């Protein structure tokens, strides 16, 4: 609790209530508004631009300074020195693992490196070409049936089993979505490979053949997972928390997060970036699209630009951009026409007054879309890969919420409909 207090008073009356301020370890303190209903009003904050929905010790973002910390560690340092699985351990447990803890964690994840035949059968019910996000959302929800007897959400061991299962199985499910979407047979998981290489081998390998995934692409894939691992109370994480607050099955909660992630204003932006680049088609059309993005009447937005929280730069985008250059060089794709449009668009938008004034910088989705396209991943899979990396964030927040006292999330509303009226006689 901070020493600061606010008083909310109604003009012309004596009504006044004291609103305590709760201090944060970093960033803005929060005004505790629990007493506001005593005024006869609720607070109104559509889009939650001014509302902290929970307490959390997992991730901190300073959007003005372009800072992202996981358990206190800057994302740039994690990207340079850690890997995805170690970052998963950190997010869940709060501390980096020792060497032996890391080894044990990797073994635990490998021990869950399979999917039940029921899940495979469920997947086979989708027609080829079904959107991979639709399949992922459904199969993760279906896992709530498979694991219902071992998901007592009030039991810490059951919760940890769920965490480990989800981290292990998401890349398998994601790769299955891709193979099914493309009409290809599944490639089995291989415990001799790292997490990221195994994923790329399941995506692009040949059943029964040795992995031929290059170390540069393995590193880039691991980085994509790591950079997407968590981002505090974004739309999908808040959705998982809200679903989980009713005590719902965690696999169903994660499916709700996948659904929220799918939209183009959130994780779906990486697919939308590629579609936009294809629509632009040629560098000579860029100016026309920039004009459309600035035109309020048009509704078109430059996909991969802007962020609700980052108003300086997205630190993940900075790291992703470096990886992007590395991958393009490795694959000899520096002169790919679509990628040339992307580079030119980035340059123009960074200099254009409209984008500079509104602080619309390229976000993580802009560069991740380009890398994934270069690796040969189809745009429909981009958001699935985002979901695969983000699952650890979702489940860490879910676990944090359930490990502490919590109430069901239940926002209020400003009602603007009819007053009560009688059914016509
Ligand atoms: N292109 C053109 N103009 C934009 C863009 C854009 N990409 N983004 C925002 N603006 C403009 C808005 O029109 C608005 O202008 P105004 O003040 O004149 O009305 C102003 O910038 C502020 O935009 P808001 O929509 O109020 O910002 P908000 O914080 O609600 O939205 C969002 C953030 C959704 C990311 C938005 O910038 C956007 O739609 N970007 C494109 C989609 C995208 O890349 N999403 C990925 C987000 S990152 C992630 O999920 C990992």
mmCIF file with all atom_site columns, N, CA and C and ligand atoms in Angstrom, residues 264-267 269 293 296 301-308 311 354-355 358 360 363-365 386, ligand 1:
data_model
loop_
_atom_site.group_PDB
_atom_site.id
_atom_site.type_symbol
_atom_site.label_atom_id
_atom_site.label_alt_id
_atom_site.label_comp_id
_atom_site.label_asym_id
_atom_site.label_entity_id
_atom_site.label_seq_id
_atom_site.pdbx_PDB_ins_code
_atom_site.Cartn_x
_atom_site.Cartn_y
_atom_site.Cartn_z
_atom_site.occupancy
_atom_site.B_iso_or_equiv
_atom_site.pdbx_formal_charge
_atom_site.auth_seq_id
_atom_site.auth_comp_id
_atom_site.auth_asym_id
_atom_site.auth_atom_id
_atom_site.pdbx_PDB_model_num
ATOM   1   N N   . UNK A 1 264 ? -7.246  -10.143 -36.112 1.00 0.00 ? 264 UNK A N   1
ATOM   2   C CA  . UNK A 1 264 ? -6.165  -9.371  -36.734 1.00 0.00 ? 264 UNK A CA  1
ATOM   3   C C   . UNK A 1 264 ? -5.645  -8.208  -35.898 1.00 0.00 ? 264 UNK A C   1
ATOM   4   N N   . UNK A 1 265 ? -6.411  -7.769  -34.875 1.00 0.00 ? 265 UNK A N   1
ATOM   5   C CA  . UNK A 1 265 ? -5.896  -6.703  -34.012 1.00 0.00 ? 265 UNK A CA  1
ATOM   6   C C   . UNK A 1 265 ? -4.919  -7.264  -32.984 1.00 0.00 ? 265 UNK A C   1
ATOM   7   N N   . UNK A 1 266 ? -4.838  -8.593  -32.886 1.00 0.00 ? 266 UNK A N   1
ATOM   8   C CA  . UNK A 1 266 ? -3.961  -9.240  -31.893 1.00 0.00 ? 266 UNK A CA  1
ATOM   9   C C   . UNK A 1 266 ? -3.023  -10.167 -32.664 1.00 0.00 ? 266 UNK A C   1
ATOM   10  N N   . UNK A 1 267 ? -3.011  -11.451 -32.349 1.00 0.00 ? 267 UNK A N   1
ATOM   11  C CA  . UNK A 1 267 ? -2.036  -12.366 -32.963 1.00 0.00 ? 267 UNK A CA  1
ATOM   12  C C   . UNK A 1 267 ? -2.250  -12.592 -34.441 1.00 0.00 ? 267 UNK A C   1
ATOM   13  N N   . UNK A 1 269 ? -2.464  -10.588 -36.594 1.00 0.00 ? 269 UNK A N   1
ATOM   14  C CA  . UNK A 1 269 ? -1.817  -9.541  -37.395 1.00 0.00 ? 269 UNK A CA  1
ATOM   15  C C   . UNK A 1 269 ? -0.666  -10.110 -38.225 1.00 0.00 ? 269 UNK A C   1
ATOM   16  N N   . UNK A 1 293 ? -3.935  4.095   -45.365 1.00 0.00 ? 293 UNK A N   1
ATOM   17  C CA  . UNK A 1 293 ? -3.793  3.877   -43.910 1.00 0.00 ? 293 UNK A CA  1
ATOM   18  C C   . UNK A 1 293 ? -4.057  5.163   -43.134 1.00 0.00 ? 293 UNK A C   1
ATOM   19  N N   . UNK A 1 296 ? -9.048  8.314   -42.622 1.00 0.00 ? 296 UNK A N   1
ATOM   20  C CA  . UNK A 1 296 ? -10.002 7.872   -41.595 1.00 0.00 ? 296 UNK A CA  1
ATOM   21  C C   . UNK A 1 296 ? -11.218 7.168   -42.201 1.00 0.00 ? 296 UNK A C   1
ATOM   22  N N   . UNK A 1 301 ? -5.774  -0.376  -42.215 1.00 0.00 ? 301 UNK A N   1
ATOM   23  C CA  . UNK A 1 301 ? -4.659  -0.070  -41.310 1.00 0.00 ? 301 UNK A CA  1
ATOM   24  C C   . UNK A 1 301 ? -3.418  -0.788  -41.793 1.00 0.00 ? 301 UNK A C   1
ATOM   25  N N   . UNK A 1 302 ? -2.295  -0.183  -41.544 1.00 0.00 ? 302 UNK A N   1
ATOM   26  C CA  . UNK A 1 302 ? -1.053  -0.834  -41.916 1.00 0.00 ? 302 UNK A CA  1
ATOM   27  C C   . UNK A 1 302 ? -0.800  -1.955  -40.907 1.00 0.00 ? 302 UNK A C   1
ATOM   28  N N   . UNK A 1 303 ? -0.959  -3.190  -41.364 1.00 0.00 ? 303 UNK A N   1
ATOM   29  C CA  . UNK A 1 303 ? -0.823  -4.329  -40.453 1.00 0.00 ? 303 UNK A CA  1
ATOM   30  C C   . UNK A 1 303 ? 0.637   -4.487  -40.009 1.00 0.00 ? 303 UNK A C   1
ATOM   31  N N   . UNK A 1 304 ? 0.811   -4.799  -38.718 1.00 0.00 ? 304 UNK A N   1
ATOM   32  C CA  . UNK A 1 304 ? 2.179   -4.940  -38.193 1.00 0.00 ? 304 UNK A CA  1
ATOM   33  C C   . UNK A 1 304 ? 2.743   -3.625  -37.685 1.00 0.00 ? 304 UNK A C   1
ATOM   34  N N   . UNK A 1 305 ? 1.889   -2.593  -37.652 1.00 0.00 ? 305 UNK A N   1
ATOM   35  C CA  . UNK A 1 305 ? 2.330   -1.293  -37.122 1.00 0.00 ? 305 UNK A CA  1
ATOM   36  C C   . UNK A 1 305 ? 1.404   -0.874  -35.996 1.00 0.00 ? 305 UNK A C   1
ATOM   37  N N   . UNK A 1 306 ? 1.989   -0.317  -34.947 1.00 0.00 ? 306 UNK A N   1
ATOM   38  C CA  . UNK A 1 306 ? 1.202   0.182   -33.817 1.00 0.00 ? 306 UNK A CA  1
ATOM   39  C C   . UNK A 1 306 ? 1.085   -0.863  -32.723 1.00 0.00 ? 306 UNK A C   1
ATOM   40  N N   . UNK A 1 307 ? 0.861   -0.381  -31.535 1.00 0.00 ? 307 UNK A N   1
ATOM   41  C CA  . UNK A 1 307 ? 0.679   -1.281  -30.397 1.00 0.00 ? 307 UNK A CA  1
ATOM   42  C C   . UNK A 1 307 ? -0.042  -0.530  -29.299 1.00 0.00 ? 307 UNK A C   1
ATOM   43  N N   . UNK A 1 308 ? -0.941  -1.198  -28.600 1.00 0.00 ? 308 UNK A N   1
ATOM   44  C CA  . UNK A 1 308 ? -1.670  -0.542  -27.527 1.00 0.00 ? 308 UNK A CA  1
ATOM   45  C C   . UNK A 1 308 ? -0.723  -0.023  -26.439 1.00 0.00 ? 308 UNK A C   1
ATOM   46  N N   . UNK A 1 311 ? 4.665   2.721   -27.150 1.00 0.00 ? 311 UNK A N   1
ATOM   47  C CA  . UNK A 1 311 ? 4.523   3.976   -27.871 1.00 0.00 ? 311 UNK A CA  1
ATOM   48  C C   . UNK A 1 311 ? 5.903   4.540   -28.193 1.00 0.00 ? 311 UNK A C   1
ATOM   49  N N   . UNK A 1 354 ? 2.662   11.039  -40.157 1.00 0.00 ? 354 UNK A N   1
ATOM   50  C CA  . UNK A 1 354 ? 1.475   10.440  -39.530 1.00 0.00 ? 354 UNK A CA  1
ATOM   51  C C   . UNK A 1 354 ? 1.889   9.318   -38.564 1.00 0.00 ? 354 UNK A C   1
ATOM   52  N N   . UNK A 1 355 ? 2.746   8.416   -39.037 1.00 0.00 ? 355 UNK A N   1
ATOM   53  C CA  . UNK A 1 355 ? 3.139   7.266   -38.217 1.00 0.00 ? 355 UNK A CA  1
ATOM   54  C C   . UNK A 1 355 ? 4.055   7.684   -37.065 1.00 0.00 ? 355 UNK A C   1
ATOM   55  N N   . UNK A 1 358 ? 1.906   9.537   -34.396 1.00 0.00 ? 358 UNK A N   1
ATOM   56  C CA  . UNK A 1 358 ? 1.026   8.630   -33.641 1.00 0.00 ? 358 UNK A CA  1
ATOM   57  C C   . UNK A 1 358 ? 1.806   7.487   -32.982 1.00 0.00 ? 358 UNK A C   1
ATOM   58  N N   . UNK A 1 360 ? 3.479   4.981   -34.276 1.00 0.00 ? 360 UNK A N   1
ATOM   59  C CA  . UNK A 1 360 ? 3.120   3.674   -34.845 1.00 0.00 ? 360 UNK A CA  1
ATOM   60  C C   . UNK A 1 360 ? 4.377   3.024   -35.416 1.00 0.00 ? 360 UNK A C   1
ATOM   61  N N   . UNK A 1 363 ? 5.625   -3.578  -35.188 1.00 0.00 ? 363 UNK A N   1
ATOM   62  C CA  . UNK A 1 363 ? 5.545   -4.430  -33.993 1.00 0.00 ? 363 UNK A CA  1
ATOM   63  C C   . UNK A 1 363 ? 6.121   -5.816  -34.297 1.00 0.00 ? 363 UNK A C   1
ATOM   64  N N   . UNK A 1 364 ? 6.104   -6.679  -33.296 1.00 0.00 ? 364 UNK A N   1
ATOM   65  C CA  . UNK A 1 364 ? 6.738   -8.000  -33.414 1.00 0.00 ? 364 UNK A CA  1
ATOM   66  C C   . UNK A 1 364 ? 6.147   -8.805  -34.576 1.00 0.00 ? 364 UNK A C   1
ATOM   67  N N   . UNK A 1 365 ? 4.853   -8.572  -34.845 1.00 0.00 ? 365 UNK A N   1
ATOM   68  C CA  . UNK A 1 365 ? 4.184   -9.346  -35.898 1.00 0.00 ? 365 UNK A CA  1
ATOM   69  C C   . UNK A 1 365 ? 4.706   -9.002  -37.280 1.00 0.00 ? 365 UNK A C   1
ATOM   70  N N   . UNK A 1 386 ? 2.442   -18.328 -33.018 1.00 0.00 ? 386 UNK A N   1
ATOM   71  C CA  . UNK A 1 386 ? 2.321   -17.347 -31.939 1.00 0.00 ? 386 UNK A CA  1
ATOM   72  C C   . UNK A 1 386 ? 1.664   -18.033 -30.730 1.00 0.00 ? 386 UNK A C   1
HETATM 73  N N1  . LIG B 2 .   ? -2.291  2.003   -39.395 1.00 0.00 ? 1   LIG B N1  1
HETATM 74  C C1  . LIG B 2 .   ? -2.830  3.234   -39.496 1.00 0.00 ? 1   LIG B C1  1
HETATM 75  N N2  . LIG B 2 .   ? -3.282  3.956   -38.444 1.00 0.00 ? 1   LIG B N2  1
HETATM 76  C C2  . LIG B 2 .   ? -3.222  3.385   -37.240 1.00 0.00 ? 1   LIG B C2  1
HETATM 77  C C3  . LIG B 2 .   ? -2.675  2.101   -37.054 1.00 0.00 ? 1   LIG B C3  1
HETATM 78  C C4  . LIG B 2 .   ? -2.201  1.407   -38.180 1.00 0.00 ? 1   LIG B C4  1
HETATM 79  N N3  . LIG B 2 .   ? -1.669  0.182   -38.068 1.00 0.00 ? 1   LIG B N3  1
HETATM 80  N N4  . LIG B 2 .   ? -2.733  1.771   -35.748 1.00 0.00 ? 1   LIG B N4  1
HETATM 81  C C5  . LIG B 2 .   ? -3.280  2.814   -35.129 1.00 0.00 ? 1   LIG B C5  1
HETATM 82  N N5  . LIG B 2 .   ? -3.576  3.793   -36.018 1.00 0.00 ? 1   LIG B N5  1
HETATM 83  C C6  . LIG B 2 .   ? -4.125  5.121   -35.707 1.00 0.00 ? 1   LIG B C6  1
HETATM 84  C C7  . LIG B 2 .   ? -5.608  5.039   -35.409 1.00 0.00 ? 1   LIG B C7  1
HETATM 85  O O1  . LIG B 2 .   ? -6.383  5.255   -36.571 1.00 0.00 ? 1   LIG B O1  1
HETATM 86  C C8  . LIG B 2 .   ? -5.779  6.134   -34.387 1.00 0.00 ? 1   LIG B C8  1
HETATM 87  O O2  . LIG B 2 .   ? -5.809  7.366   -35.066 1.00 0.00 ? 1   LIG B O2  1
HETATM 88  P P1  . LIG B 2 .   ? -6.669  8.603   -34.453 1.00 0.00 ? 1   LIG B P1  1
HETATM 89  O O3  . LIG B 2 .   ? -6.038  8.916   -33.128 1.00 0.00 ? 1   LIG B O3  1
HETATM 90  O O4  . LIG B 2 .   ? -6.483  9.705   -35.465 1.00 0.00 ? 1   LIG B O4  1
HETATM 91  O O5  . LIG B 2 .   ? -8.080  8.118   -34.322 1.00 0.00 ? 1   LIG B O5  1
HETATM 92  C C9  . LIG B 2 .   ? -4.473  6.104   -33.600 1.00 0.00 ? 1   LIG B C9  1
HETATM 93  O O6  . LIG B 2 .   ? -3.504  5.548   -34.502 1.00 0.00 ? 1   LIG B O6  1
HETATM 94  C C10 . LIG B 2 .   ? -4.531  5.261   -32.336 1.00 0.00 ? 1   LIG B C10 1
HETATM 95  O O7  . LIG B 2 .   ? -5.027  3.972   -32.683 1.00 0.00 ? 1   LIG B O7  1
HETATM 96  P P2  . LIG B 2 .   ? -5.929  3.075   -31.722 1.00 0.00 ? 1   LIG B P2  1
HETATM 97  O O8  . LIG B 2 .   ? -6.705  2.114   -32.552 1.00 0.00 ? 1   LIG B O8  1
HETATM 98  O O9  . LIG B 2 .   ? -6.659  3.952   -30.773 1.00 0.00 ? 1   LIG B O9  1
HETATM 99  O O10 . LIG B 2 .   ? -4.811  2.323   -30.911 1.00 0.00 ? 1   LIG B O10 1
HETATM 100 P P3  . LIG B 2 .   ? -5.050  1.013   -30.067 1.00 0.00 ? 1   LIG B P3  1
HETATM 101 O O11 . LIG B 2 .   ? -4.060  1.073   -28.991 1.00 0.00 ? 1   LIG B O11 1
HETATM 102 O O12 . LIG B 2 .   ? -6.471  0.827   -29.690 1.00 0.00 ? 1   LIG B O12 1
HETATM 103 O O13 . LIG B 2 .   ? -4.700  -0.149  -31.121 1.00 0.00 ? 1   LIG B O13 1
HETATM 104 C C11 . LIG B 2 .   ? -3.541  -1.736  -32.401 1.00 0.00 ? 1   LIG B C11 1
HETATM 105 C C12 . LIG B 2 .   ? -3.489  -0.789  -31.185 1.00 0.00 ? 1   LIG B C12 1
HETATM 106 C C13 . LIG B 2 .   ? -4.800  -2.609  -32.365 1.00 0.00 ? 1   LIG B C13 1
HETATM 107 C C14 . LIG B 2 .   ? -2.326  -2.662  -32.362 1.00 0.00 ? 1   LIG B C14 1
HETATM 108 C C15 . LIG B 2 .   ? -3.510  -0.870  -33.694 1.00 0.00 ? 1   LIG B C15 1
HETATM 109 O O14 . LIG B 2 .   ? -2.325  -0.098  -33.745 1.00 0.00 ? 1   LIG B O14 1
HETATM 110 C C16 . LIG B 2 .   ? -3.648  -1.706  -34.958 1.00 0.00 ? 1   LIG B C16 1
HETATM 111 O O15 . LIG B 2 .   ? -4.772  -2.010  -35.381 1.00 0.00 ? 1   LIG B O15 1
HETATM 112 N N6  . LIG B 2 .   ? -2.493  -2.110  -35.604 1.00 0.00 ? 1   LIG B N6  1
HETATM 113 C C17 . LIG B 2 .   ? -2.533  -2.968  -36.757 1.00 0.00 ? 1   LIG B C17 1
HETATM 114 C C18 . LIG B 2 .   ? -2.759  -4.414  -36.331 1.00 0.00 ? 1   LIG B C18 1
HETATM 115 C C19 . LIG B 2 .   ? -1.543  -5.018  -35.666 1.00 0.00 ? 1   LIG B C19 1
HETATM 116 O O16 . LIG B 2 .   ? -0.419  -4.904  -36.146 1.00 0.00 ? 1   LIG B O16 1
HETATM 117 N N7  . LIG B 2 .   ? -1.787  -5.708  -34.538 1.00 0.00 ? 1   LIG B N7  1
HETATM 118 C C20 . LIG B 2 .   ? -0.725  -6.406  -33.798 1.00 0.00 ? 1   LIG B C20 1
HETATM 119 C C21 . LIG B 2 .   ? -0.613  -5.877  -32.421 1.00 0.00 ? 1   LIG B C21 1
HETATM 120 S S1  . LIG B 2 .   ? 0.811   -6.555  -31.651 1.00 0.00 ? 1   LIG B S1  1
HETATM 121 C C22 . LIG B 2 .   ? 0.360   -8.058  -31.072 1.00 0.00 ? 1   LIG B C22 1
HETATM 122 O O17 . LIG B 2 .   ? -0.760  -8.415  -30.858 1.00 0.00 ? 1   LIG B O17 1
HETATM 123 C C23 . LIG B 2 .   ? 1.480   -8.966  -30.854 1.00 0.00 ? 1   LIG B C23 1
#
